[in-house]
Short mmCIF file of C-alpha atoms in Angstrom, two decimals:
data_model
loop_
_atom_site.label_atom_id
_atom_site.label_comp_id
_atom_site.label_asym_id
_atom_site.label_seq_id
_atom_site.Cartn_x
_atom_site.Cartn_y
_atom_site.Cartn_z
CA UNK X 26 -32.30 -60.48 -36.67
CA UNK X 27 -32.90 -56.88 -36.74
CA UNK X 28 -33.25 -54.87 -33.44
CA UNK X 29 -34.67 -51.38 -33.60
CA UNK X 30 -32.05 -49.10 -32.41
CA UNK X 31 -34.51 -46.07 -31.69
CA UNK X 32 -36.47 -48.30 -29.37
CA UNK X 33 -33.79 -49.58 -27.20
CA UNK X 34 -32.32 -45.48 -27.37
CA UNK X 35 -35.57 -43.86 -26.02
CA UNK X 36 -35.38 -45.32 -22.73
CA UNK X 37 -31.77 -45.41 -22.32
CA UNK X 38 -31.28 -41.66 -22.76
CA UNK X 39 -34.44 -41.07 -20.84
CA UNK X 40 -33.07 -43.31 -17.75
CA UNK X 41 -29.41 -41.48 -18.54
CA UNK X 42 -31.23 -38.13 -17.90
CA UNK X 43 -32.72 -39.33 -14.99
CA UNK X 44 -29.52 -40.45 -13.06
CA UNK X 45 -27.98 -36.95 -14.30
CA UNK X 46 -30.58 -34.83 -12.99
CA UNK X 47 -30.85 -36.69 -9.76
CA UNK X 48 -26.90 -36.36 -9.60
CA UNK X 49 -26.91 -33.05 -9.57
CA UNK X 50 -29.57 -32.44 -7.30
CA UNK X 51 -27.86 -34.59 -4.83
CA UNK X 52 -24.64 -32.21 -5.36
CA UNK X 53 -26.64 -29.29 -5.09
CA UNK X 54 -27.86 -30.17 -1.74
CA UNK X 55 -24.77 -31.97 -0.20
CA UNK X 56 -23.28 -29.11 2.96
CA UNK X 57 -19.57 -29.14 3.55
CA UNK X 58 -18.50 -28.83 7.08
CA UNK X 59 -15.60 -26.02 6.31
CA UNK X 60 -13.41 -25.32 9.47
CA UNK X 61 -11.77 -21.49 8.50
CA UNK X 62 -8.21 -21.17 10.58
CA UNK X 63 -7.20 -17.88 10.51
CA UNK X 64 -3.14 -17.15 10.52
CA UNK X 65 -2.02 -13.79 12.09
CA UNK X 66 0.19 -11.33 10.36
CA UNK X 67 4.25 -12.61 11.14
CA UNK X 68 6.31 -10.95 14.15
CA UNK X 69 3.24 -9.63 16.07
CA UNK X 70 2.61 -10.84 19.41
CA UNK X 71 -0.77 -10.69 21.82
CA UNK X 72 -2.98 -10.87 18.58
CA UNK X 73 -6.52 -9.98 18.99
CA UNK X 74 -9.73 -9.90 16.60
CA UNK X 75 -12.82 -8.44 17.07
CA UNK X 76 -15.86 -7.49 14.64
CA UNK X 77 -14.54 -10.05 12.56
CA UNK X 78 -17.20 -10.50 9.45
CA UNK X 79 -16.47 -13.18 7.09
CA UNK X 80 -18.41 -13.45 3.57
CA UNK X 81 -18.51 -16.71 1.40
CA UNK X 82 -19.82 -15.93 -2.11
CA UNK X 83 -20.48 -19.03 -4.17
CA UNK X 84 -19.19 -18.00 -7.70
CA UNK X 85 -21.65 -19.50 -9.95
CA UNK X 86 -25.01 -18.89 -7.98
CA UNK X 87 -23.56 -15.35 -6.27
CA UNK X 88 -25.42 -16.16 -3.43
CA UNK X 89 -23.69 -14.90 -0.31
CA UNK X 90 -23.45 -16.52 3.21
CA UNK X 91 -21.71 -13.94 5.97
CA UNK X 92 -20.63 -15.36 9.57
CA UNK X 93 -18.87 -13.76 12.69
CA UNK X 94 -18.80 -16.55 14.61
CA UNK X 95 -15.00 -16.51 14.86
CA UNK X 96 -13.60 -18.24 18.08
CA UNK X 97 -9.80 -18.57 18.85
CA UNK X 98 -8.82 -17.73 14.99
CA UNK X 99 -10.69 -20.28 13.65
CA UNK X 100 -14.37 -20.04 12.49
CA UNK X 101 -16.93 -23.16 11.72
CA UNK X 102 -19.64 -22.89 9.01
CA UNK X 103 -21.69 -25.40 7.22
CA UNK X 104 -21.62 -24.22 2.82
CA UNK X 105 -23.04 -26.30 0.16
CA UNK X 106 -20.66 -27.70 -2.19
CA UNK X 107 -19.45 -24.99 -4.81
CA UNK X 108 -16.93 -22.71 -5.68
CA UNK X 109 -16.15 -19.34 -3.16
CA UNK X 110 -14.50 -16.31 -2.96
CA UNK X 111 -13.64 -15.69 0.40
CA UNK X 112 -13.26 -12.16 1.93
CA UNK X 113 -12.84 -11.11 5.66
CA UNK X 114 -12.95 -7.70 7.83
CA UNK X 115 -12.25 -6.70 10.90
CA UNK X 116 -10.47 -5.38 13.82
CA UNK X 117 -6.89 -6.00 14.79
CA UNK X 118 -4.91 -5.46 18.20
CA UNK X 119 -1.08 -6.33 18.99
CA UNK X 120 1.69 -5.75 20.57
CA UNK X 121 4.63 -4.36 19.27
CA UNK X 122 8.14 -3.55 20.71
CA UNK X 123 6.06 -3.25 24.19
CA UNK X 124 3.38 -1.12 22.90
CA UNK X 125 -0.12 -2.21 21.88
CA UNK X 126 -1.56 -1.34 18.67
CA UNK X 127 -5.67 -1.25 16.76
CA UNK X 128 -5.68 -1.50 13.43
CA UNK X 129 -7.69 -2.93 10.61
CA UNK X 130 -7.12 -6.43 9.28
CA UNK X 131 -8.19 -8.41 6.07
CA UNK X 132 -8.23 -11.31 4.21
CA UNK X 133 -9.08 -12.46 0.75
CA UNK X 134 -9.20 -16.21 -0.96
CA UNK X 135 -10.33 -16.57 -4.62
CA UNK X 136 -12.13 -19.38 -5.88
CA UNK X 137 -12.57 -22.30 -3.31
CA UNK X 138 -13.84 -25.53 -4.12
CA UNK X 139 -15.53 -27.15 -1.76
CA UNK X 140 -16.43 -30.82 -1.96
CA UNK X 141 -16.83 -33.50 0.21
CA UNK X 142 -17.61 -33.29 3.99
CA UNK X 143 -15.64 -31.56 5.60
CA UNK X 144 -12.58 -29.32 4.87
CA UNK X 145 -10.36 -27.57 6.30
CA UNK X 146 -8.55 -24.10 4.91
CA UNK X 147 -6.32 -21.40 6.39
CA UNK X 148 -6.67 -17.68 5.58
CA UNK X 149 -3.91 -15.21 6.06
CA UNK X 150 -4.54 -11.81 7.59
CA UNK X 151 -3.25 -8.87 6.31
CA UNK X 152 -2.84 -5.29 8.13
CA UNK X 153 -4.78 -2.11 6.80
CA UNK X 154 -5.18 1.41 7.50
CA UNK X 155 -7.48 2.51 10.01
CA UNK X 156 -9.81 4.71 7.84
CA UNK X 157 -7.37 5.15 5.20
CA UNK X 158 -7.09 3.53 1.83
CA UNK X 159 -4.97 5.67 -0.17
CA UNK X 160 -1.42 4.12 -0.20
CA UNK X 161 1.68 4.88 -1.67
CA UNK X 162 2.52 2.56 -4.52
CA UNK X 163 5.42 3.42 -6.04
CA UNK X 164 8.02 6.01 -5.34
CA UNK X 165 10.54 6.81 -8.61
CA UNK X 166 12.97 8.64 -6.23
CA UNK X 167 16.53 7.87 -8.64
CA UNK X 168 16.14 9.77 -11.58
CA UNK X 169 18.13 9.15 -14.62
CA UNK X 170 21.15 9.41 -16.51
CA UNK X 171 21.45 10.85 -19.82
CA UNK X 172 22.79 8.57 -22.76
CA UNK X 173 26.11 10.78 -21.76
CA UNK X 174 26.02 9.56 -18.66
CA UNK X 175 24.93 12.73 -16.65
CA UNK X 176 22.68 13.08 -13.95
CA UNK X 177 19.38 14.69 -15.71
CA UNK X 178 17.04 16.54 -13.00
CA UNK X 179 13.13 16.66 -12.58
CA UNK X 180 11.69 13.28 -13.76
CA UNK X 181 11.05 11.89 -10.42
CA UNK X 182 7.31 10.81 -9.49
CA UNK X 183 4.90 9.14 -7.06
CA UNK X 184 2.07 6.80 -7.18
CA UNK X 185 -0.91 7.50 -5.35
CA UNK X 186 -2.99 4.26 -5.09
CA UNK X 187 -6.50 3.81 -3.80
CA UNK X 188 -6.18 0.45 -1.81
CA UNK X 189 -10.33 0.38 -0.83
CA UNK X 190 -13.32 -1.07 -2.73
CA UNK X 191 -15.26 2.88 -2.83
CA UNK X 192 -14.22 6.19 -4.25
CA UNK X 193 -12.09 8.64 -2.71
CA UNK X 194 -10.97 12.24 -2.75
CA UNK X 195 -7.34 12.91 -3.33
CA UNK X 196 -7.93 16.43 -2.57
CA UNK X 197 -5.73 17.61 0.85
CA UNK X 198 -3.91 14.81 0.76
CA UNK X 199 -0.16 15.39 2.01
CA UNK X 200 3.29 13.99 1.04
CA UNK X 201 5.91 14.74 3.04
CA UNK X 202 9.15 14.29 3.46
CA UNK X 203 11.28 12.74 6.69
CA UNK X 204 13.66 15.52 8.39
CA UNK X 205 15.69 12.55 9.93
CA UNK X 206 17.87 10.00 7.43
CA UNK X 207 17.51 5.93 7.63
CA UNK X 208 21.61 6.01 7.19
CA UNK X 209 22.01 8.34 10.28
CA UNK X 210 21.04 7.64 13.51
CA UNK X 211 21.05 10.16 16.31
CA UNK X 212 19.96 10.74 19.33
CA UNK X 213 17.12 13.34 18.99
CA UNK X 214 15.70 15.49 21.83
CA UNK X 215 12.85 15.69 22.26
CA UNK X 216 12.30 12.26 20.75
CA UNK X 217 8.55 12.19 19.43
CA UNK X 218 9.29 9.26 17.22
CA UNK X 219 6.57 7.28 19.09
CA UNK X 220 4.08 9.85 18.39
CA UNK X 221 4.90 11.84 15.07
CA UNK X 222 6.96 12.12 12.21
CA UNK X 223 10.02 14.76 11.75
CA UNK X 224 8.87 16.16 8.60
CA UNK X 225 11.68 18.49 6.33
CA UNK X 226 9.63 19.25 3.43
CA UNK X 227 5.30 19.04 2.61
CA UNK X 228 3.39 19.39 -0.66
CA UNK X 229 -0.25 18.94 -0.39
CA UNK X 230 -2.74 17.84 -3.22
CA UNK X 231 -5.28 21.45 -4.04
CA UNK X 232 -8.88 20.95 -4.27
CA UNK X 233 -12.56 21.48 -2.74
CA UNK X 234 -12.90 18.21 -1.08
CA UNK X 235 -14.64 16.46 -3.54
CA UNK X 236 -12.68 17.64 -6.65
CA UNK X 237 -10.52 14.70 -7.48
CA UNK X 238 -12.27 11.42 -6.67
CA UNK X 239 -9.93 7.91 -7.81
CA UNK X 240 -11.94 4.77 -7.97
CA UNK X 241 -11.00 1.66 -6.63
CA UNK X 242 -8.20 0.59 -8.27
CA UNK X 243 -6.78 3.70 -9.45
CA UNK X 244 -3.88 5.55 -8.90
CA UNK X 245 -2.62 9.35 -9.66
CA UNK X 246 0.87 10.35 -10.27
CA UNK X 247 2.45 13.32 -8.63
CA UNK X 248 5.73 14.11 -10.37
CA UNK X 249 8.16 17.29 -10.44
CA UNK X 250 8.15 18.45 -13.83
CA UNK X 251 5.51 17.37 -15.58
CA UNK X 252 6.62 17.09 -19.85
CA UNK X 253 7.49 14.47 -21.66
CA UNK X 254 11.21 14.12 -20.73
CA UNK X 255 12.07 11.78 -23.37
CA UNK X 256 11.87 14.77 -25.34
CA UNK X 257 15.10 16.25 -23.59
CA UNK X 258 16.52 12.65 -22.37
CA UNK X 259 15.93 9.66 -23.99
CA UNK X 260 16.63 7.34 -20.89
CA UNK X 261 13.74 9.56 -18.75
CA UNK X 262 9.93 9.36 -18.90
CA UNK X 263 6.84 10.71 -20.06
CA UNK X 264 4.97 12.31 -17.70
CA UNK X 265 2.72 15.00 -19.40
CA UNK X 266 -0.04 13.58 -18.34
CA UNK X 267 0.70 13.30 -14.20
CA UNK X 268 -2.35 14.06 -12.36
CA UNK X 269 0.15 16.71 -10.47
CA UNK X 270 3.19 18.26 -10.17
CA UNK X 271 5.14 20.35 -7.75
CA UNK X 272 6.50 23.72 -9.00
CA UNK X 273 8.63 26.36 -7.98
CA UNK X 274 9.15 29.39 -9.33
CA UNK X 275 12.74 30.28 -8.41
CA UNK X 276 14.06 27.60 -9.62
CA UNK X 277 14.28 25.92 -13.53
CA UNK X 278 11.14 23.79 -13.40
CA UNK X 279 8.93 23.95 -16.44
CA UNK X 280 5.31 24.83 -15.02
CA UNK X 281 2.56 22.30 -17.22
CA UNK X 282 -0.27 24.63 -17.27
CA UNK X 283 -2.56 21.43 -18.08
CA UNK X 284 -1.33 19.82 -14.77
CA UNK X 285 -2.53 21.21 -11.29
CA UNK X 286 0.65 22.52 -9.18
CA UNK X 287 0.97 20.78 -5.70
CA UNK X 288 0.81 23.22 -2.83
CA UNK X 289 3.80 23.56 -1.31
CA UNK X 290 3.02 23.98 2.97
CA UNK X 291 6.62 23.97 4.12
CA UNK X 292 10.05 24.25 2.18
CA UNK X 293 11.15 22.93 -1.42
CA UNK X 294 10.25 19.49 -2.09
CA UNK X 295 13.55 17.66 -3.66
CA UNK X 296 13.25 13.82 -2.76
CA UNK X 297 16.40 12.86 -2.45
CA UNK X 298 18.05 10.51 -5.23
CA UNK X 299 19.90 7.90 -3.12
CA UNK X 300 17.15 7.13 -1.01
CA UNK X 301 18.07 8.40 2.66
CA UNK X 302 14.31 10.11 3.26
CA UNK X 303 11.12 8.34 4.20
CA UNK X 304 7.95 9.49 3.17
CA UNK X 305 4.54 9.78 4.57
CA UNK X 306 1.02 10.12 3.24
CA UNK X 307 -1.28 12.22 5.64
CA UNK X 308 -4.00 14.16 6.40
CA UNK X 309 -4.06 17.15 8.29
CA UNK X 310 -6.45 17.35 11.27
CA UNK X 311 -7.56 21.02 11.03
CA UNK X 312 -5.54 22.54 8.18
CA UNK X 313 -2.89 24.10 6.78
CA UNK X 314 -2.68 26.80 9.36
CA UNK X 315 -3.05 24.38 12.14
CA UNK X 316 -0.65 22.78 11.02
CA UNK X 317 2.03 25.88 10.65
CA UNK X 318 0.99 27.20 13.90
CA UNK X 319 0.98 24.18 16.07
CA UNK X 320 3.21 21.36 15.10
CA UNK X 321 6.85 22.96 14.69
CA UNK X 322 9.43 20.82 15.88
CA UNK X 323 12.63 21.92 18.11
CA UNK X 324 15.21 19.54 18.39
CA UNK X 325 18.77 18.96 19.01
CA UNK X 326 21.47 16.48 18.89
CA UNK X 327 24.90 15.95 19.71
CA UNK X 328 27.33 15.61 15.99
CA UNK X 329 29.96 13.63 16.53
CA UNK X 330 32.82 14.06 14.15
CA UNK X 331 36.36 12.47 14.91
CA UNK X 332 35.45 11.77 18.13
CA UNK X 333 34.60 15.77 18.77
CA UNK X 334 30.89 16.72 19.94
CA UNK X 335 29.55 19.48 18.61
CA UNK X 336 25.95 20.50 19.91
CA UNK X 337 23.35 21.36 16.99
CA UNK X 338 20.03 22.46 17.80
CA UNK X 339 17.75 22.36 14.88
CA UNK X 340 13.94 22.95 14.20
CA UNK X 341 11.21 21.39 11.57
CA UNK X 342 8.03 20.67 11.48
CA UNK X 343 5.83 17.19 12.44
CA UNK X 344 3.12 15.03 11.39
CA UNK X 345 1.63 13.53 14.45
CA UNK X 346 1.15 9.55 13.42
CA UNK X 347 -2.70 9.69 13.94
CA UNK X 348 -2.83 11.79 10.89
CA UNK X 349 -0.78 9.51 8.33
CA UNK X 350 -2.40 7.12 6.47
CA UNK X 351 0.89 5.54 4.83
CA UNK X 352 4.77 5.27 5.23
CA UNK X 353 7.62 3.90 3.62
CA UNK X 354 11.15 4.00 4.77
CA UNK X 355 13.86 4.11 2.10
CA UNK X 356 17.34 3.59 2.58
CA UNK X 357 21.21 2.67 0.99
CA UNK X 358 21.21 -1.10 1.25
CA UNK X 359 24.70 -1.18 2.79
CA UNK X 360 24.20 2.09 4.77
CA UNK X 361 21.23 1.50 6.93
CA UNK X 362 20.71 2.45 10.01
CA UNK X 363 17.73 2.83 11.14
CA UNK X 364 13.55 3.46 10.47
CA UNK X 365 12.69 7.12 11.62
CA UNK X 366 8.82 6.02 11.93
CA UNK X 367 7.39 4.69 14.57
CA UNK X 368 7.14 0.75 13.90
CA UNK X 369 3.19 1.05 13.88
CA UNK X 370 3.49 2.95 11.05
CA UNK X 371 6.21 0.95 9.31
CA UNK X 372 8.68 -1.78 10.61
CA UNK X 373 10.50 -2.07 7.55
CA UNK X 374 12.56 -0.30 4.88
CA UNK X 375 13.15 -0.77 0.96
CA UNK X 376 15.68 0.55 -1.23
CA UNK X 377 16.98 1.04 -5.03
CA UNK X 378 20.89 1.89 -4.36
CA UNK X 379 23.35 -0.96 -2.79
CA UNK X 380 25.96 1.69 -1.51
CA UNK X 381 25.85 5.41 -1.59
CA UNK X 382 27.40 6.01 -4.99
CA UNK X 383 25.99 2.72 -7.20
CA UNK X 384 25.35 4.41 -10.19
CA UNK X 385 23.08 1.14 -10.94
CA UNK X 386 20.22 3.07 -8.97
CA UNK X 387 19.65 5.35 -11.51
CA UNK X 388 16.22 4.57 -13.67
CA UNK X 389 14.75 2.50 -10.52
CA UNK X 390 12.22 2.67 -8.46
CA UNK X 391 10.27 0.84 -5.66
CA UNK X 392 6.84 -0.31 -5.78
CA UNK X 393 4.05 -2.21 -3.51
CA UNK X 394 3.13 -5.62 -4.30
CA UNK X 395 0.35 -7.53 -5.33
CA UNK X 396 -1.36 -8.92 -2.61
CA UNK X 397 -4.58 -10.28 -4.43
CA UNK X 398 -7.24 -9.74 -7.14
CA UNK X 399 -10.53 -8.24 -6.09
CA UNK X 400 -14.03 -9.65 -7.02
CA UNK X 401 -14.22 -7.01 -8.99
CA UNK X 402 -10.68 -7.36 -10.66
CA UNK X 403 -8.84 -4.53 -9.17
CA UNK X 404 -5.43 -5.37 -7.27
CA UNK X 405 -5.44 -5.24 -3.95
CA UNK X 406 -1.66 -3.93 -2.63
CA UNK X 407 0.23 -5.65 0.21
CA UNK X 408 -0.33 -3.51 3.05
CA UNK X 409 1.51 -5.27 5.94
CA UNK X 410 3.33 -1.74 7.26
CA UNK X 411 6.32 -3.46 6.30
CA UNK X 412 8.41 -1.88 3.72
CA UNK X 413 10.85 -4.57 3.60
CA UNK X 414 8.04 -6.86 2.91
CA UNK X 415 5.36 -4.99 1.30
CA UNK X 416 7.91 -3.28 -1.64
CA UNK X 417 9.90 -4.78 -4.46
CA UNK X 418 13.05 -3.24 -4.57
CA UNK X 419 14.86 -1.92 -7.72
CA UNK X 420 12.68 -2.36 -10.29
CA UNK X 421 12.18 -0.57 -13.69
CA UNK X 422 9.55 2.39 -12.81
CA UNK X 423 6.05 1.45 -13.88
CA UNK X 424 5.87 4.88 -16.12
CA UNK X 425 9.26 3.90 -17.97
CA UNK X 426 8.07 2.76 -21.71
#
């Protein structure tokens, strides 16, 4: 008997189709019950949120669903079944060491599946600058060593990192570096710690205002001198084509005339190659002048030595903390003493030497990590105001080919 294999096919396929298509509209249509519990930053305490805003894009459709219905961390909201990125924004308060703090916070979570009827997910919060963005992502404070084994001079470099999702202007921006040491601890009077920064040395970035945007995403290197040093010292870096460089005149730097000089606002800028500074990133309020004319800073201390005192009184300059928009403490692993922030600015500390002379630290650096990949690709960089946390210590500099 012969059966006619087209026949019996028509309707199978067509009743095959059918089940599909009414599969997938069911899917389509099905709403997941997802219960969003949202986990504080570690070691704060008296955590609260407000103008949270929490947006669910559904990859494949890019349709976007955006609730602030958050309500003791945790936040209900009924999705159909898909895939999400998951991004969140807000406000932040805490205490800290006794003192309450307002910050930003934020949270990202890539590519969510949701299925089912209900599910349940956590989303860690992460701490940002209050109307800042820029960060410091890597600081290449060591040098290096020539194949001979000698110390080799005016390599060192930072990264300037734009941490936000818009364009900004690099121009004005400040480096500066800490008056007080992380392996000495004094007793400092006045002590302003709470409120500023004791600032030894500041550079400044030139410009108009609007002369040197950086996307999101991108970062610009200030350096010292600013040649190729593998020309001089094979161990050392390229950096000929650093966005900018500080330069002094009385001293042997090699000026780049391709490469915009940093301002220098107060005293030689010389990071120091063990790691006993901190750094901040900053604003000023109202200027350079402002600045020089209103924010010195008289001090003094007693020096103990042997068990003698000997008084010193001392004077700098300071940064009050409103104005920075990043900090990282640096240290000697074995020689730490202490942060000389303010903890609001940053509780931790990183480092690239174990003890004061470890030649190992030459050639390192330290550099922010990864906390997540934007929609949009870009890394977004751990920005906890934790140094310990937020850095990887000792690592290769990014620059180094």
């Amino acid at each position: 008997m012969k059966i006619n294999l087209r026949a019996l096919c028509l309707p199978l396929c067509a009743l095959l189709c059918l089940t599909a298509c009414k599969k997938d509209k069911q899917l389509g249509s099905k709403e997941v019950a997802l219960t969003l519990r949202l986990e504080n930053p570690q070691g704060l305490a008296a955590v609260s949120l407000s103008g949270v805003k929490i947006t669910f894009r559904e990859i494949n459709s890019g349709k976007e669903t955006v609730s602030s219905n958050v309500s003791g961390n945790t936040l209900s909201v009924s999705l159909a079944e898909g895939a999400y990125d998951i991004s969140l924004d807000g406000n932040i308060s805490y205490q800290l060491e006794g003192k309450t703090i307002t910050g930003k916070t934020g949270a990202l979570k890539q590519g969510l599946v949701l299925t089912g009827a209900q599910h349940t997910e956590s989303l860690k919060l992460f701490l940002g600058q209050a109307g800042g963005g820029f960060v410091i992502q890597e600081i290449f404070f060591t040098g290096t060593l020539s194949p001979e084994g000698k110390q080799y001079l005016g390599d060192k470099y930072f990264k300037i990192y734009n941490n936000s999702g818009e364009t900004l202007y690099a121009d004005g921006l400040v480096i500066a570096q800490s008056a007080f040491q992380t392996a000495t601890k004094e007793k400092y009077t006045p002590d302003v710690m709470s409120s500023a920064v004791a600032v030894e040395s500041v550079i400044m970035i030139p410009g108009s205002g609007k002369q040197y945007p950086v996307l999101p995403g991108k970062y610009i290197v200030v350096s010292e001198d600013a040649i190729n040093h593998k020309t001089n010292n094979a161990n050392s870096i390229d950096l000929s084509k650093a966005d900018f460089e500080f330069f002094y005149e009385d001293s042997d730097d090699i000026d780049n005339p391709q490469v915009p000089n940093m301002e220098t606002v107060y005293s030689k800028f010389n990071p120091n190659n063990r790691g006993y500074n901190s750094y901040v990133l900053a604003r000023f309020e109202k200027g350079v002048n402002d600045f020089l004319s209103n924010y010195k800073y008289d001090f003094s201390y007693d020096f103990v030595n042997d068990g003698v005192s000997f008084p010193v009184e001392s004077n700098e300059y300071k940064i009050p903390n409103s104005w920075i928009l990043d900090a990282v403490n640096l240290s000697v692993q074995s020689e730490f003493q202490w942060i000389v922030t303010d903890p609001a600015l940053d509780m931790g500390w990183t480092f690239c030497a174990k003890v004061s002379d470890d030649a190992a630290r030459y050639g390192k650096s330290v550099r922010r990590r990864v906390l997540a990949i934007a929609v949009d690709g870009r890394e977004i960089l751990k920005d906890t105001n934790n140094s310990t946390n937020d850095f990887e210590a000792g690592l290769r500099p990014s620059l180094m080919k």
